[in-house]
Amino acid sequence: MLNPIGRPGKIICVGLNYLDHCRETNTPPPDRPLLFTKFTTSMTGPSGDIVWSTSLTNKVDFEAELTVIIGKTCRSIDDGDALNHVAGYTAANDVSTRDVQLGDGQWVRGKSLDTFCPLGPAFVTANEIPDPQVLAIRSVLNGEIMQDSNTNLMIFSVAHIIAFCSQAFTLEPGDIILTGTPHGVGLGRDPQIYMKDGDLIEIEIEGIGRIENRCRIEN
C-alpha cells in the first residue's frame, strides 16, 4: 500500500518536542523548535517494509509521530492563524539509526535511509481533528507497548511549530511536518532496545489509525 499523500516538497521534522523524551535521552529541552529534515526517498507506505543493512547500522529505533499535512501556502504567519493552513493529519514512524545519527553530529543521514519514513494509514482531514493537541499516540513493537502518550504533552504545539517554520521559509501545499516523538524510544531504555530483522513495529494515533511495518535486514 502506498503512503496516503504522495511525495511532498518538504519533509520537516521536529526533534525533542516532548519533555519526557528529552529526559530519557539526557538532553536539555530546547527553547525553540529543533528542526531537521528527512529526504523524500525515505518515504514508504503504512505496510511497507523498513529495510537496512548491518554494514551501515545496528541500532535502528522507532519514533511515533503525529504528522501535519499543509494545505495552503503560508509565510510569516502567527500561531493563531497556523491551523487554518492545515489540510489534514497522518501518522509517521520517524525511523532513526542511532549510531549513524549520533556519530555524524547531525541528524539528516541517520534519519533519511530509504524506507525510514513510513506514513499512513490515511489522510485525515483537518475538520475531523479540530484539536491536534488531544490525541493518544503510541508505538507497539512485536505486540509490546513501547510508547504510550498524548499530543497534549508536546513542548511546542502544532500551531506554534507551523508558525515557527513559516517565519523562516514558505510552507506549501503537500509539505509535511513530523511533530516529534514521546518517551519510550529504544535509545532511552535500559537496556536499549533496537529493532531486528523480522520485527513488527506499529504506530497508532487516535483518530488516524495504525501503520504496521515489518523490519527486514538486507546485507
PDB file of C-alpha atoms in Angstrom:
ATOM      1  CA  MET A   1       0.000   0.000   0.000  1.00  0.00           C
ATOM      2  CA  LEU A   2       1.291   3.454  -0.935  1.00  0.00           C
ATOM      3  CA  ASN A   3       1.630   6.293   1.540  1.00  0.00           C
ATOM      4  CA  PRO A   4      -1.550   8.423   1.534  1.00  0.00           C
ATOM      5  CA  ILE A   5      -0.070  11.767   0.484  1.00  0.00           C
ATOM      6  CA  GLY A   6       2.224  11.121  -2.473  1.00  0.00           C
ATOM      7  CA  ARG A   7       5.584  12.890  -2.448  1.00  0.00           C
ATOM      8  CA  PRO A   8       5.764  16.210  -0.575  1.00  0.00           C
ATOM      9  CA  GLY A   9       8.016  19.097  -1.488  1.00  0.00           C
ATOM     10  CA  LYS A  10       9.424  19.134   2.032  1.00  0.00           C
ATOM     11  CA  ILE A  11       9.563  16.713   4.955  1.00  0.00           C
ATOM     12  CA  ILE A  12      10.155  18.844   8.045  1.00  0.00           C
ATOM     13  CA  CYS A  13      10.827  17.169  11.387  1.00  0.00           C
ATOM     14  CA  VAL A  14      10.867  18.431  14.948  1.00  0.00           C
ATOM     15  CA  GLY A  15      13.283  16.929  17.451  1.00  0.00           C
ATOM     16  CA  LEU A  16      12.960  16.767  21.235  1.00  0.00           C
ATOM     17  CA  ASN A  17       9.360  18.020  21.370  1.00  0.00           C
ATOM     18  CA  TYR A  18       8.190  16.014  24.400  1.00  0.00           C
ATOM     19  CA  LEU A  19       9.714  16.777  27.801  1.00  0.00           C
ATOM     20  CA  ASP A  20       9.836  13.121  28.921  1.00  0.00           C
ATOM     21  CA  HIS A  21      11.671  12.223  25.694  1.00  0.00           C
ATOM     22  CA  CYS A  22      14.256  14.904  26.485  1.00  0.00           C
ATOM     23  CA  ARG A  23      14.666  13.428  29.958  1.00  0.00           C
ATOM     24  CA  GLU A  24      15.065   9.844  28.759  1.00  0.00           C
ATOM     25  CA  THR A  25      17.808  10.885  26.333  1.00  0.00           C
ATOM     26  CA  ASN A  26      19.501  13.167  28.897  1.00  0.00           C
ATOM     27  CA  THR A  27      19.026  16.166  26.626  1.00  0.00           C
ATOM     28  CA  PRO A  28      18.062  19.668  27.788  1.00  0.00           C
ATOM     29  CA  PRO A  29      14.672  20.715  26.366  1.00  0.00           C
ATOM     30  CA  PRO A  30      15.056  23.215  23.523  1.00  0.00           C
ATOM     31  CA  ASP A  31      13.929  26.821  23.875  1.00  0.00           C
ATOM     32  CA  ARG A  32      12.549  26.792  20.324  1.00  0.00           C
ATOM     33  CA  PRO A  33      11.548  24.022  17.893  1.00  0.00           C
ATOM     34  CA  LEU A  34      14.546  21.987  16.756  1.00  0.00           C
ATOM     35  CA  LEU A  35      14.120  21.399  13.029  1.00  0.00           C
ATOM     36  CA  PHE A  36      15.720  18.867  10.697  1.00  0.00           C
ATOM     37  CA  THR A  37      14.624  17.076   7.554  1.00  0.00           C
ATOM     38  CA  LYS A  38      14.200  13.627   6.090  1.00  0.00           C
ATOM     39  CA  PHE A  39      14.694  13.074   2.369  1.00  0.00           C
ATOM     40  CA  THR A  40      11.615  12.209   0.312  1.00  0.00           C
ATOM     41  CA  THR A  41      13.265   8.935  -0.717  1.00  0.00           C
ATOM     42  CA  SER A  42      12.851   7.790   2.902  1.00  0.00           C
ATOM     43  CA  MET A  43       9.070   7.554   2.472  1.00  0.00           C
ATOM     44  CA  THR A  44       7.195   4.270   2.426  1.00  0.00           C
ATOM     45  CA  GLY A  45       3.607   3.208   2.943  1.00  0.00           C
ATOM     46  CA  PRO A  46       1.655   2.086   6.011  1.00  0.00           C
ATOM     47  CA  SER A  47       2.524  -1.569   5.428  1.00  0.00           C
ATOM     48  CA  GLY A  48       5.874  -1.283   3.624  1.00  0.00           C
ATOM     49  CA  ASP A  49       8.988  -2.961   4.976  1.00  0.00           C
ATOM     50  CA  ILE A  50      11.601  -0.980   6.894  1.00  0.00           C
ATOM     51  CA  VAL A  51      14.887  -2.089   5.354  1.00  0.00           C
ATOM     52  CA  TRP A  52      18.524  -1.557   6.315  1.00  0.00           C
ATOM     53  CA  SER A  53      21.965  -3.140   6.092  1.00  0.00           C
ATOM     54  CA  THR A  54      24.046  -4.132   9.106  1.00  0.00           C
ATOM     55  CA  SER A  55      27.082  -2.859   7.215  1.00  0.00           C
ATOM     56  CA  LEU A  56      25.721   0.629   7.948  1.00  0.00           C
ATOM     57  CA  THR A  57      23.839   0.327  11.234  1.00  0.00           C
ATOM     58  CA  ASN A  58      22.963  -1.985  14.102  1.00  0.00           C
ATOM     59  CA  LYS A  59      20.843   0.486  16.090  1.00  0.00           C
ATOM     60  CA  VAL A  60      17.549   1.159  14.308  1.00  0.00           C
ATOM     61  CA  ASP A  61      14.962   2.852  16.517  1.00  0.00           C
ATOM     62  CA  PHE A  62      11.252   3.694  16.295  1.00  0.00           C
ATOM     63  CA  GLU A  63       9.549   7.056  16.871  1.00  0.00           C
ATOM     64  CA  ALA A  64       5.761   7.503  16.781  1.00  0.00           C
ATOM     65  CA  GLU A  65       4.853  10.948  15.444  1.00  0.00           C
ATOM     66  CA  LEU A  66       1.765  12.959  14.564  1.00  0.00           C
ATOM     67  CA  THR A  67       2.292  14.362  11.079  1.00  0.00           C
ATOM     68  CA  VAL A  68       0.790  17.580   9.726  1.00  0.00           C
ATOM     69  CA  ILE A  69      -0.066  17.999   6.051  1.00  0.00           C
ATOM     70  CA  ILE A  70      -0.012  21.606   4.872  1.00  0.00           C
ATOM     71  CA  GLY A  71      -2.978  22.648   2.732  1.00  0.00           C
ATOM     72  CA  LYS A  72      -2.386  26.327   1.941  1.00  0.00           C
ATOM     73  CA  THR A  73       0.756  28.288   1.181  1.00  0.00           C
ATOM     74  CA  CYS A  74       1.885  30.273   4.196  1.00  0.00           C
ATOM     75  CA  ARG A  75       4.739  32.593   5.099  1.00  0.00           C
ATOM     76  CA  SER A  76       5.256  34.634   8.267  1.00  0.00           C
ATOM     77  CA  ILE A  77       2.012  33.649   9.948  1.00  0.00           C
ATOM     78  CA  ASP A  78       1.300  33.609  13.680  1.00  0.00           C
ATOM     79  CA  ASP A  79       0.167  30.805  15.976  1.00  0.00           C
ATOM     80  CA  GLY A  80      -3.464  31.921  15.880  1.00  0.00           C
ATOM     81  CA  ASP A  81      -3.661  31.554  12.105  1.00  0.00           C
ATOM     82  CA  ALA A  82      -1.493  28.451  11.718  1.00  0.00           C
ATOM     83  CA  LEU A  83      -4.110  25.685  11.880  1.00  0.00           C
ATOM     84  CA  ASN A  84      -6.073  27.401   9.099  1.00  0.00           C
ATOM     85  CA  HIS A  85      -3.305  26.292   6.751  1.00  0.00           C
ATOM     86  CA  VAL A  86      -3.547  22.586   7.638  1.00  0.00           C
ATOM     87  CA  ALA A  87      -5.151  20.180   5.157  1.00  0.00           C
ATOM     88  CA  GLY A  88      -5.010  17.205   7.472  1.00  0.00           C
ATOM     89  CA  TYR A  89      -3.003  14.753   9.501  1.00  0.00           C
ATOM     90  CA  THR A  90      -1.467  11.301   9.283  1.00  0.00           C
ATOM     91  CA  ALA A  91       0.801   9.073  11.377  1.00  0.00           C
ATOM     92  CA  ALA A  92       4.516   8.542  10.850  1.00  0.00           C
ATOM     93  CA  ASN A  93       7.380   6.491  12.183  1.00  0.00           C
ATOM     94  CA  ASP A  94      10.497   8.657  12.247  1.00  0.00           C
ATOM     95  CA  VAL A  95      12.777   5.623  11.987  1.00  0.00           C
ATOM     96  CA  SER A  96      16.271   6.508  13.168  1.00  0.00           C
ATOM     97  CA  THR A  97      19.610   4.759  13.004  1.00  0.00           C
ATOM     98  CA  ARG A  98      21.114   5.941  16.275  1.00  0.00           C
ATOM     99  CA  ASP A  99      24.735   5.012  15.622  1.00  0.00           C
ATOM    100  CA  VAL A 100      24.748   6.990  12.354  1.00  0.00           C
ATOM    101  CA  GLN A 101      22.648   9.852  13.726  1.00  0.00           C
ATOM    102  CA  LEU A 102      24.745  10.381  16.837  1.00  0.00           C
ATOM    103  CA  GLY A 103      28.016   9.545  15.139  1.00  0.00           C
ATOM    104  CA  ASP A 104      27.524  12.173  12.442  1.00  0.00           C
ATOM    105  CA  GLY A 105      26.883  15.003  14.880  1.00  0.00           C
ATOM    106  CA  GLN A 106      23.824  15.991  12.820  1.00  0.00           C
ATOM    107  CA  TRP A 107      20.688  14.018  12.135  1.00  0.00           C
ATOM    108  CA  VAL A 108      19.822  14.035   8.446  1.00  0.00           C
ATOM    109  CA  ARG A 109      21.714  10.967   7.222  1.00  0.00           C
ATOM    110  CA  GLY A 110      20.703   8.827  10.199  1.00  0.00           C
ATOM    111  CA  LYS A 111      17.038   9.732   9.667  1.00  0.00           C
ATOM    112  CA  SER A 112      16.883   9.505   5.871  1.00  0.00           C
ATOM    113  CA  LEU A 113      17.674   5.936   4.874  1.00  0.00           C
ATOM    114  CA  ASP A 114      15.318   4.535   2.254  1.00  0.00           C
ATOM    115  CA  THR A 115      12.076   3.283   3.916  1.00  0.00           C
ATOM    116  CA  PHE A 116      12.790   5.220   7.137  1.00  0.00           C
ATOM    117  CA  CYS A 117       9.611   7.322   6.946  1.00  0.00           C
ATOM    118  CA  PRO A 118       6.517   5.092   6.952  1.00  0.00           C
ATOM    119  CA  LEU A 119       3.306   7.143   6.683  1.00  0.00           C
ATOM    120  CA  GLY A 120      -0.396   6.417   6.906  1.00  0.00           C
ATOM    121  CA  PRO A 121      -2.738   4.705   7.082  1.00  0.00           C
ATOM    122  CA  ALA A 122      -4.933   7.588   5.921  1.00  0.00           C
ATOM    123  CA  PHE A 123      -5.038  11.286   5.166  1.00  0.00           C
ATOM    124  CA  VAL A 124      -7.463  12.514   7.833  1.00  0.00           C
ATOM    125  CA  THR A 125      -8.800  15.975   7.007  1.00  0.00           C
ATOM    126  CA  ALA A 126      -8.348  18.816   9.466  1.00  0.00           C
ATOM    127  CA  ASN A 127     -12.079  19.170  10.149  1.00  0.00           C
ATOM    128  CA  GLU A 128     -12.037  15.609  11.532  1.00  0.00           C
ATOM    129  CA  ILE A 129      -9.327  16.578  14.043  1.00  0.00           C
ATOM    130  CA  PRO A 130     -10.264  20.059  15.274  1.00  0.00           C
ATOM    131  CA  ASP A 131      -7.680  19.900  18.091  1.00  0.00           C
ATOM    132  CA  PRO A 132      -4.414  18.083  17.317  1.00  0.00           C
ATOM    133  CA  GLN A 133      -3.251  18.510  20.937  1.00  0.00           C
ATOM    134  CA  VAL A 134      -5.555  15.890  22.482  1.00  0.00           C
ATOM    135  CA  LEU A 135      -4.597  12.712  20.602  1.00  0.00           C
ATOM    136  CA  ALA A 136      -3.375   9.456  22.112  1.00  0.00           C
ATOM    137  CA  ILE A 137      -0.155   8.290  20.432  1.00  0.00           C
ATOM    138  CA  ARG A 138       1.721   5.034  20.843  1.00  0.00           C
ATOM    139  CA  SER A 139       4.145   2.554  19.340  1.00  0.00           C
ATOM    140  CA  VAL A 140       3.979  -1.213  19.723  1.00  0.00           C
ATOM    141  CA  LEU A 141       6.945  -3.497  18.978  1.00  0.00           C
ATOM    142  CA  ASN A 142       6.111  -7.180  18.467  1.00  0.00           C
ATOM    143  CA  GLY A 143       2.930  -6.747  20.498  1.00  0.00           C
ATOM    144  CA  GLU A 144       4.586  -4.885  23.403  1.00  0.00           C
ATOM    145  CA  ILE A 145       3.695  -1.240  24.011  1.00  0.00           C
ATOM    146  CA  MET A 146       6.818   0.908  23.817  1.00  0.00           C
ATOM    147  CA  GLN A 147       5.438   4.449  23.678  1.00  0.00           C
ATOM    148  CA  ASP A 148       2.095   5.435  25.198  1.00  0.00           C
ATOM    149  CA  SER A 149       1.455   9.155  25.453  1.00  0.00           C
ATOM    150  CA  ASN A 150      -0.681  12.064  24.256  1.00  0.00           C
ATOM    151  CA  THR A 151      -0.014  15.018  21.989  1.00  0.00           C
ATOM    152  CA  ASN A 152      -1.038  17.335  24.830  1.00  0.00           C
ATOM    153  CA  LEU A 153       2.447  16.703  26.240  1.00  0.00           C
ATOM    154  CA  MET A 154       4.234  18.398  23.339  1.00  0.00           C
ATOM    155  CA  ILE A 155       6.598  21.201  24.338  1.00  0.00           C
ATOM    156  CA  PHE A 156       5.668  23.181  21.223  1.00  0.00           C
ATOM    157  CA  SER A 157       2.139  22.894  19.855  1.00  0.00           C
ATOM    158  CA  VAL A 158       1.337  22.030  16.259  1.00  0.00           C
ATOM    159  CA  ALA A 159       0.204  25.613  15.684  1.00  0.00           C
ATOM    160  CA  HIS A 160       3.434  27.046  17.083  1.00  0.00           C
ATOM    161  CA  ILE A 161       5.572  24.675  15.003  1.00  0.00           C
ATOM    162  CA  ILE A 162       3.820  25.716  11.793  1.00  0.00           C
ATOM    163  CA  ALA A 163       4.130  29.403  12.615  1.00  0.00           C
ATOM    164  CA  PHE A 164       7.781  28.997  13.629  1.00  0.00           C
ATOM    165  CA  CYS A 165       8.624  27.267  10.346  1.00  0.00           C
ATOM    166  CA  SER A 166       6.783  29.927   8.344  1.00  0.00           C
ATOM    167  CA  GLN A 167       8.952  32.674   9.809  1.00  0.00           C
ATOM    168  CA  ALA A 168      11.971  31.132   8.084  1.00  0.00           C
ATOM    169  CA  PHE A 169      10.639  29.573   4.874  1.00  0.00           C
ATOM    170  CA  THR A 170       7.480  29.217   2.831  1.00  0.00           C
ATOM    171  CA  LEU A 171       5.275  26.235   3.568  1.00  0.00           C
ATOM    172  CA  GLU A 172       3.493  24.908   0.500  1.00  0.00           C
ATOM    173  CA  PRO A 173       0.531  22.576  -0.053  1.00  0.00           C
ATOM    174  CA  GLY A 174       1.618  18.973   0.434  1.00  0.00           C
ATOM    175  CA  ASP A 175       4.570  19.775   2.700  1.00  0.00           C
ATOM    176  CA  ILE A 176       4.532  17.617   5.825  1.00  0.00           C
ATOM    177  CA  ILE A 177       5.758  18.221   9.356  1.00  0.00           C
ATOM    178  CA  LEU A 178       6.593  15.377  11.763  1.00  0.00           C
ATOM    179  CA  THR A 179       5.952  16.928  15.165  1.00  0.00           C
ATOM    180  CA  GLY A 180       8.223  14.931  17.471  1.00  0.00           C
ATOM    181  CA  THR A 181       8.047  11.718  19.462  1.00  0.00           C
ATOM    182  CA  PRO A 182       7.153  10.990  23.106  1.00  0.00           C
ATOM    183  CA  HIS A 183       9.152   8.976  25.631  1.00  0.00           C
ATOM    184  CA  GLY A 184       9.684   5.233  25.281  1.00  0.00           C
ATOM    185  CA  VAL A 185      12.043   5.041  22.297  1.00  0.00           C
ATOM    186  CA  GLY A 186      14.652   2.294  22.239  1.00  0.00           C
ATOM    187  CA  LEU A 187      17.542   4.711  22.755  1.00  0.00           C
ATOM    188  CA  GLY A 188      16.146   5.874  26.085  1.00  0.00           C
ATOM    189  CA  ARG A 189      15.655   2.415  27.618  1.00  0.00           C
ATOM    190  CA  ASP A 190      17.919   0.478  29.953  1.00  0.00           C
ATOM    191  CA  PRO A 191      18.907  -1.788  28.345  1.00  0.00           C
ATOM    192  CA  GLN A 192      18.396  -0.110  24.999  1.00  0.00           C
ATOM    193  CA  ILE A 193      16.021  -1.818  22.557  1.00  0.00           C
ATOM    194  CA  TYR A 194      16.552  -1.663  18.808  1.00  0.00           C
ATOM    195  CA  MET A 195      14.551  -3.222  16.004  1.00  0.00           C
ATOM    196  CA  LYS A 196      15.691  -6.510  14.481  1.00  0.00           C
ATOM    197  CA  ASP A 197      15.101  -8.486  11.322  1.00  0.00           C
ATOM    198  CA  GLY A 198      11.508  -9.731  11.265  1.00  0.00           C
ATOM    199  CA  ASP A 199      10.214  -7.350  13.949  1.00  0.00           C
ATOM    200  CA  LEU A 200       6.777  -5.755  13.524  1.00  0.00           C
ATOM    201  CA  ILE A 201       6.523  -2.126  14.591  1.00  0.00           C
ATOM    202  CA  GLU A 202       3.096  -0.483  14.838  1.00  0.00           C
ATOM    203  CA  ILE A 203       2.403   3.238  15.206  1.00  0.00           C
ATOM    204  CA  GLU A 204      -1.093   4.279  16.239  1.00  0.00           C
ATOM    205  CA  ILE A 205      -2.604   7.754  16.673  1.00  0.00           C
ATOM    206  CA  GLU A 206      -6.124   8.420  17.900  1.00  0.00           C
ATOM    207  CA  GLY A 207      -8.464   9.486  15.106  1.00  0.00           C
ATOM    208  CA  ILE A 208      -5.977   8.495  12.384  1.00  0.00           C
ATOM    209  CA  GLY A 209      -5.364   4.771  12.698  1.00  0.00           C
ATOM    210  CA  ARG A 210      -2.415   2.414  12.712  1.00  0.00           C
ATOM    211  CA  ILE A 211       0.517   1.668  10.439  1.00  0.00           C
ATOM    212  CA  GLU A 212       2.235  -1.726  10.611  1.00  0.00           C
ATOM    213  CA  ASN A 213       5.713  -2.170   9.188  1.00  0.00           C
ATOM    214  CA  ARG A 214       7.891  -5.267   9.159  1.00  0.00           C
ATOM    215  CA  CYS A 215      11.647  -4.890   9.605  1.00  0.00           C
ATOM    216  CA  ARG A 216      13.972  -6.502   7.088  1.00  0.00           C
ATOM    217  CA  ILE A 217      17.767  -6.587   7.023  1.00  0.00           C
ATOM    218  CA  GLU A 218      19.493  -6.683   3.653  1.00  0.00           C
ATOM    219  CA  ASN A 219      23.226  -7.383   3.614  1.00  0.00           C
TER     220      ASN A 219
END
